[in-house]
mmCIF file of C-alpha atoms in Angstrom:
data_model
loop_
_atom_site.group_PDB
_atom_site.id
_atom_site.type_symbol
_atom_site.label_atom_id
_atom_site.label_comp_id
_atom_site.label_asym_id
_atom_site.label_seq_id
_atom_site.Cartn_x
_atom_site.Cartn_y
_atom_site.Cartn_z
ATOM 1 C CA UNK R 1223 15.309 1.386 -10.873
ATOM 2 C CA UNK R 1224 12.911 3.422 -8.781
ATOM 3 C CA UNK R 1225 13.714 3.284 -5.102
ATOM 4 C CA UNK R 1226 12.015 4.623 -1.993
ATOM 5 C CA UNK R 1227 13.818 4.774 1.331
ATOM 6 C CA UNK R 1228 12.185 5.232 4.698
ATOM 7 C CA UNK R 1229 13.852 5.048 8.099
ATOM 8 C CA UNK R 1230 14.180 1.339 8.704
ATOM 9 C CA UNK R 1231 14.693 1.827 12.414
ATOM 10 C CA UNK R 1232 11.679 2.393 14.589
ATOM 11 C CA UNK R 1233 11.072 5.890 15.883
ATOM 12 C CA UNK R 1234 10.386 6.177 19.599
ATOM 13 C CA UNK R 1235 9.079 9.471 20.940
ATOM 14 C CA UNK R 1236 7.366 10.808 24.028
ATOM 15 C CA UNK R 1237 3.695 11.711 24.004
ATOM 16 C CA UNK R 1238 3.142 15.357 23.134
ATOM 17 C CA UNK R 1239 6.280 15.662 21.015
ATOM 18 C CA UNK R 1240 6.401 16.019 17.239
ATOM 19 C CA UNK R 1241 7.244 12.914 15.248
ATOM 20 C CA UNK R 1242 9.067 13.444 11.958
ATOM 21 C CA UNK R 1243 9.338 10.653 9.419
ATOM 22 C CA UNK R 1244 11.422 10.803 6.254
ATOM 23 C CA UNK R 1245 10.851 9.460 2.768
ATOM 24 C CA UNK R 1246 13.608 9.700 0.159
ATOM 25 C CA UNK R 1247 13.342 8.510 -3.402
ATOM 26 C CA UNK R 1248 15.658 8.102 -6.359
ATOM 27 C CA UNK R 1249 15.462 7.625 -10.089
ATOM 28 C CA UNK R 1250 12.019 9.044 -10.395
ATOM 29 C CA UNK R 1251 10.118 12.312 -10.508
ATOM 30 C CA UNK R 1252 6.645 11.649 -9.131
ATOM 31 C CA UNK R 1253 3.827 14.090 -9.736
ATOM 32 C CA UNK R 1254 2.537 13.376 -6.241
ATOM 33 C CA UNK R 1255 3.266 11.450 -3.117
ATOM 34 C CA UNK R 1256 0.996 9.822 -0.563
ATOM 35 C CA UNK R 1257 1.304 8.804 3.070
ATOM 36 C CA UNK R 1258 -0.560 5.842 4.530
ATOM 37 C CA UNK R 1259 -0.865 4.458 8.045
ATOM 38 C CA UNK R 1260 -0.821 0.702 8.672
ATOM 39 C CA UNK R 1261 -1.680 -1.034 11.938
ATOM 40 C CA UNK R 1262 -0.694 -4.665 12.620
ATOM 41 C CA UNK R 1263 -2.976 -7.111 10.850
ATOM 42 C CA UNK R 1264 -4.724 -4.407 8.847
ATOM 43 C CA UNK R 1265 -4.457 -2.862 5.430
ATOM 44 C CA UNK R 1266 -2.957 0.603 4.904
ATOM 45 C CA UNK R 1267 -5.190 3.635 5.433
ATOM 46 C CA UNK R 1268 -4.748 6.746 3.314
ATOM 47 C CA UNK R 1269 -3.737 9.884 5.212
ATOM 48 C CA UNK R 1270 -2.527 12.629 2.877
ATOM 49 C CA UNK R 1271 -1.576 13.306 -0.728
ATOM 50 C CA UNK R 1272 0.751 16.103 -1.804
ATOM 51 C CA UNK R 1273 1.393 17.187 -5.387
ATOM 52 C CA UNK R 1274 4.745 18.156 -6.852
ATOM 53 C CA UNK R 1275 3.763 21.822 -7.016
ATOM 54 C CA UNK R 1276 2.763 21.898 -3.351
ATOM 55 C CA UNK R 1277 5.442 22.519 -0.776
ATOM 56 C CA UNK R 1278 3.354 21.646 2.245
ATOM 57 C CA UNK R 1279 0.009 20.111 3.128
ATOM 58 C CA UNK R 1280 -1.740 19.945 6.490
ATOM 59 C CA UNK R 1281 -4.575 17.921 7.943
ATOM 60 C CA UNK R 1282 -5.360 18.324 11.620
ATOM 61 C CA UNK R 1283 -2.172 17.279 13.477
ATOM 62 C CA UNK R 1284 -0.493 16.004 10.307
ATOM 63 C CA UNK R 1285 1.820 17.940 8.042
ATOM 64 C CA UNK R 1286 3.584 16.745 4.904
ATOM 65 C CA UNK R 1287 6.289 18.523 2.930
ATOM 66 C CA UNK R 1288 7.528 17.632 -0.541
ATOM 67 C CA UNK R 1289 10.898 18.798 -1.841
ATOM 68 C CA UNK R 1290 11.326 17.685 -5.440
ATOM 69 C CA UNK R 1291 14.865 19.054 -5.560
ATOM 70 C CA UNK R 1292 16.002 16.986 -2.592
ATOM 71 C CA UNK R 1293 13.678 14.142 -3.670
ATOM 72 C CA UNK R 1294 12.368 13.981 -0.154
ATOM 73 C CA UNK R 1295 9.114 14.147 1.782
ATOM 74 C CA UNK R 1296 8.819 14.748 5.494
ATOM 75 C CA UNK R 1297 5.786 13.637 7.486
ATOM 76 C CA UNK R 1298 5.127 15.311 10.808
ATOM 77 C CA UNK R 1299 2.688 14.407 13.568
ATOM 78 C CA UNK R 1300 2.398 17.188 16.115
ATOM 79 C CA UNK R 1301 1.254 16.663 19.702
ATOM 80 C CA UNK R 1302 1.716 12.938 19.220
ATOM 81 C CA UNK R 1303 -0.427 10.452 21.126
ATOM 82 C CA UNK R 1304 0.037 6.742 21.924
ATOM 83 C CA UNK R 1305 -2.799 6.073 19.453
ATOM 84 C CA UNK R 1306 -0.525 7.396 16.695
ATOM 85 C CA UNK R 1307 1.724 4.346 17.156
ATOM 86 C CA UNK R 1308 1.702 2.491 13.838
ATOM 87 C CA UNK R 1309 3.738 1.971 10.677
ATOM 88 C CA UNK R 1310 3.695 4.875 8.246
ATOM 89 C CA UNK R 1311 4.169 4.189 4.550
ATOM 90 C CA UNK R 1312 5.264 6.595 1.868
ATOM 91 C CA UNK R 1313 3.955 5.925 -1.644
ATOM 92 C CA UNK R 1314 4.821 7.410 -5.038
ATOM 93 C CA UNK R 1315 2.892 7.563 -8.262
ATOM 94 C CA UNK R 1316 4.469 6.203 -11.400
ATOM 95 C CA UNK R 1317 2.361 8.117 -13.878
ATOM 96 C CA UNK R 1318 0.218 5.054 -14.487
ATOM 97 C CA UNK R 1319 -1.686 2.524 -12.471
ATOM 98 C CA UNK R 1320 1.148 1.380 -10.283
ATOM 99 C CA UNK R 1321 1.839 2.885 -6.869
ATOM 100 C CA UNK R 1322 5.235 2.176 -5.333
ATOM 101 C CA UNK R 1323 5.369 1.901 -1.557
ATOM 102 C CA UNK R 1324 8.297 2.289 0.796
ATOM 103 C CA UNK R 1325 8.963 -0.307 3.476
ATOM 104 C CA UNK R 1326 7.503 1.984 6.134
ATOM 105 C CA UNK R 1327 8.711 3.393 9.430
ATOM 106 C CA UNK R 1328 7.369 2.117 12.725
ATOM 107 C CA UNK R 1329 6.441 4.830 15.184
ATOM 108 C CA UNK R 1330 6.056 4.215 18.906
ATOM 109 C CA UNK R 1331 4.628 6.996 21.043
ATOM 110 C CA UNK R 1332 5.147 6.477 24.765
ATOM 111 C CA UNK R 1333 2.698 7.838 27.309
ATOM 112 C CA UNK O 920 -20.153 -3.343 5.394
ATOM 113 C CA UNK O 921 -18.884 -0.266 3.611
ATOM 114 C CA UNK O 922 -15.252 -1.275 3.310
ATOM 115 C CA UNK O 923 -13.182 -3.669 1.235
ATOM 116 C CA UNK O 924 -13.421 -7.248 2.452
ATOM 117 C CA UNK O 925 -11.132 -10.176 1.754
ATOM 118 C CA UNK O 926 -11.455 -13.876 2.388
ATOM 119 C CA UNK O 927 -10.116 -15.999 3.788
ATOM 120 C CA UNK O 928 -8.217 -13.903 6.305
ATOM 121 C CA UNK O 929 -5.714 -16.704 6.803
ATOM 122 C CA UNK O 930 -4.745 -19.532 4.510
ATOM 123 C CA UNK O 931 -2.261 -22.326 5.084
ATOM 124 C CA UNK O 932 -1.314 -24.331 2.034
ATOM 125 C CA UNK O 933 1.048 -27.191 1.413
ATOM 126 C CA UNK O 934 3.672 -26.563 -1.197
ATOM 127 C CA UNK O 935 2.263 -27.389 -4.600
ATOM 128 C CA UNK O 936 -1.362 -26.685 -3.727
ATOM 129 C CA UNK O 937 -3.467 -24.157 -5.601
ATOM 130 C CA UNK O 938 -5.110 -21.324 -3.648
ATOM 131 C CA UNK O 939 -7.782 -18.738 -4.446
ATOM 132 C CA UNK O 940 -8.054 -15.454 -2.594
ATOM 133 C CA UNK O 941 -11.178 -13.343 -2.836
ATOM 134 C CA UNK O 942 -11.676 -9.586 -2.741
ATOM 135 C CA UNK O 943 -14.976 -7.723 -2.416
ATOM 136 C CA UNK O 944 -14.312 -4.068 -3.237
ATOM 137 C CA UNK O 945 -16.393 -1.108 -2.179
ATOM 138 C CA UNK O 946 -19.586 -1.110 -4.214
ATOM 139 C CA UNK O 947 -19.290 1.032 -7.321
ATOM 140 C CA UNK O 948 -15.519 1.333 -7.257
ATOM 141 C CA UNK O 949 -14.156 1.116 -10.757
ATOM 142 C CA UNK O 950 -10.555 0.349 -9.886
ATOM 143 C CA UNK O 951 -9.196 -2.699 -8.091
ATOM 144 C CA UNK O 952 -5.595 -3.427 -7.167
ATOM 145 C CA UNK O 953 -3.820 -6.469 -5.757
ATOM 146 C CA UNK O 954 -0.627 -6.146 -3.735
ATOM 147 C CA UNK O 955 1.742 -8.572 -2.069
ATOM 148 C CA UNK O 956 3.254 -7.547 1.260
ATOM 149 C CA UNK O 957 6.160 -9.477 2.730
ATOM 150 C CA UNK O 958 6.932 -9.192 6.422
ATOM 151 C CA UNK O 959 8.546 -5.854 7.223
ATOM 152 C CA UNK O 960 8.077 -4.533 3.704
ATOM 153 C CA UNK O 961 5.648 -2.225 1.994
ATOM 154 C CA UNK O 962 2.950 -3.486 -0.372
ATOM 155 C CA UNK O 963 4.217 -4.450 -3.827
ATOM 156 C CA UNK O 964 1.942 -3.944 -6.800
ATOM 157 C CA UNK O 965 0.744 -7.104 -8.519
ATOM 158 C CA UNK O 966 -2.063 -6.157 -10.872
ATOM 159 C CA UNK O 967 -4.761 -3.593 -11.677
ATOM 160 C CA UNK O 968 -8.330 -3.878 -12.974
ATOM 161 C CA UNK O 969 -10.525 -1.137 -14.353
ATOM 162 C CA UNK O 970 -13.974 -2.678 -14.161
ATOM 163 C CA UNK O 971 -13.504 -6.148 -15.661
ATOM 164 C CA UNK O 972 -10.471 -5.245 -17.740
ATOM 165 C CA UNK O 973 -7.039 -6.180 -16.424
ATOM 166 C CA UNK O 974 -5.028 -3.199 -17.585
ATOM 167 C CA UNK O 975 -1.741 -3.885 -15.824
ATOM 168 C CA UNK O 976 -0.386 -7.214 -14.664
ATOM 169 C CA UNK O 977 3.250 -6.269 -14.724
ATOM 170 C CA UNK O 978 3.748 -7.039 -11.030
ATOM 171 C CA UNK O 979 2.626 -10.674 -11.122
ATOM 172 C CA UNK O 980 5.800 -12.569 -10.179
ATOM 173 C CA UNK O 981 5.253 -15.605 -12.387
ATOM 174 C CA UNK O 982 2.728 -17.345 -14.602
ATOM 175 C CA UNK O 983 1.569 -19.243 -11.523
ATOM 176 C CA UNK O 984 -0.266 -16.078 -10.483
ATOM 177 C CA UNK O 985 -3.555 -15.267 -12.150
ATOM 178 C CA UNK O 986 -6.214 -12.687 -11.308
ATOM 179 C CA UNK O 987 -9.704 -12.097 -12.627
ATOM 180 C CA UNK O 988 -12.625 -9.772 -12.116
ATOM 181 C CA UNK O 989 -15.218 -11.147 -14.550
ATOM 182 C CA UNK O 990 -18.164 -8.902 -13.704
ATOM 183 C CA UNK O 991 -16.251 -5.827 -12.652
ATOM 184 C CA UNK O 992 -16.898 -6.255 -8.932
ATOM 185 C CA UNK O 993 -15.525 -9.236 -6.975
ATOM 186 C CA UNK O 994 -11.989 -10.265 -7.850
ATOM 187 C CA UNK O 995 -10.081 -13.482 -7.291
ATOM 188 C CA UNK O 996 -6.319 -13.903 -7.134
ATOM 189 C CA UNK O 997 -5.275 -17.469 -7.850
ATOM 190 C CA UNK O 998 -1.878 -18.935 -7.174
ATOM 191 C CA UNK O 999 -1.100 -22.293 -8.702
ATOM 192 C CA UNK O 1000 1.445 -24.770 -7.380
ATOM 193 C CA UNK O 1001 2.249 -22.600 -4.371
ATOM 194 C CA UNK O 1002 5.836 -22.292 -3.219
ATOM 195 C CA UNK O 1003 7.285 -21.159 0.093
ATOM 196 C CA UNK O 1004 8.329 -17.813 -1.335
ATOM 197 C CA UNK O 1005 4.648 -17.074 -2.013
ATOM 198 C CA UNK O 1006 4.088 -16.756 1.748
ATOM 199 C CA UNK O 1007 2.999 -13.153 2.337
ATOM 200 C CA UNK O 1008 -0.024 -10.994 3.008
ATOM 201 C CA UNK O 1009 -2.070 -10.349 -0.112
ATOM 202 C CA UNK O 1010 -3.853 -7.014 -0.030
ATOM 203 C CA UNK O 1011 -6.684 -5.855 -2.209
ATOM 204 C CA UNK O 1012 -7.539 -2.172 -2.671
ATOM 205 C CA UNK O 1013 -10.276 -0.374 -4.556
ATOM 206 C CA UNK O 1014 -10.670 3.172 -5.740
ATOM 207 C CA UNK O 1015 -13.511 5.207 -7.182
ATOM 208 C CA UNK O 1016 -11.200 6.812 -9.724
ATOM 209 C CA UNK O 1017 -9.993 5.277 -12.931
ATOM 210 C CA UNK O 1018 -6.787 3.865 -11.633
ATOM 211 C CA UNK O 1019 -4.369 6.725 -11.818
ATOM 212 C CA UNK O 1020 -2.321 6.372 -8.719
ATOM 213 C CA UNK O 1021 -3.233 9.738 -7.243
ATOM 214 C CA UNK O 1022 -6.642 8.399 -6.383
ATOM 215 C CA UNK O 1023 -7.037 7.342 -2.767
ATOM 216 C CA UNK O 1024 -7.014 3.583 -2.433
ATOM 217 C CA UNK O 1025 -9.112 1.808 0.171
ATOM 218 C CA UNK O 1026 -7.457 -1.369 1.374
ATOM 219 C CA UNK O 1027 -8.922 -4.566 2.689
ATOM 220 C CA UNK O 1028 -7.480 -6.343 5.747
ATOM 221 C CA UNK O 1029 -5.495 -8.758 3.616
ATOM 222 C CA UNK O 1030 -5.164 -12.521 3.398
ATOM 223 C CA UNK O 1031 -2.147 -13.976 5.151
ATOM 224 C CA UNK O 1032 -0.915 -16.926 3.090
ATOM 225 C CA UNK O 1033 1.510 -19.385 4.629
ATOM 226 C CA UNK O 1034 2.962 -22.079 2.399
ATOM 227 C CA UNK O 1035 4.486 -25.020 4.254
#
């Protein structure tokens, strides 16, 4: 079955450093992949989408890479800030209406 | 408000009770999704509507779960004879596109259901 794996352990980094989060998937070949941010008690918020033919996508301090050979996406936040502390979810398309989400990685940025 | 709203925000039910959870999507959004999110997990797809048509209900865990969107706007997720394993946050999302999962989804805050 389709499976998405994200770092289950929380990521703790110092303010100003680059945070790198990993999303690995198996048994599927998605045409695109999305990253969402979720704060406690709130719904996920869309951040970035990257297509299978794109190696890298950037938006302000965010950068996403997509390696369809490794079946992996990396999500980077440069110059991280305490306000970036949240859970980050990776999501894959299934070619239809269903989006499959990973369990998310919690990021803590210390001042 | 311009976003997706859900009500109630919190619901406590006794085992065996029926519950109804409401979702008001962004006005004009064609697509509406329901997800179930257990603690520490990502959202799991339950069902999808395109306007009033329920095009995918493959994620509904049992026949106790039923969703409707009769006029193509507000949607209700109903759970009959609730059980403890139904305790979760139920998220609603809407999208302006016609449901293909590359369209950005806008999520509501969720309804936290606790079944005692």
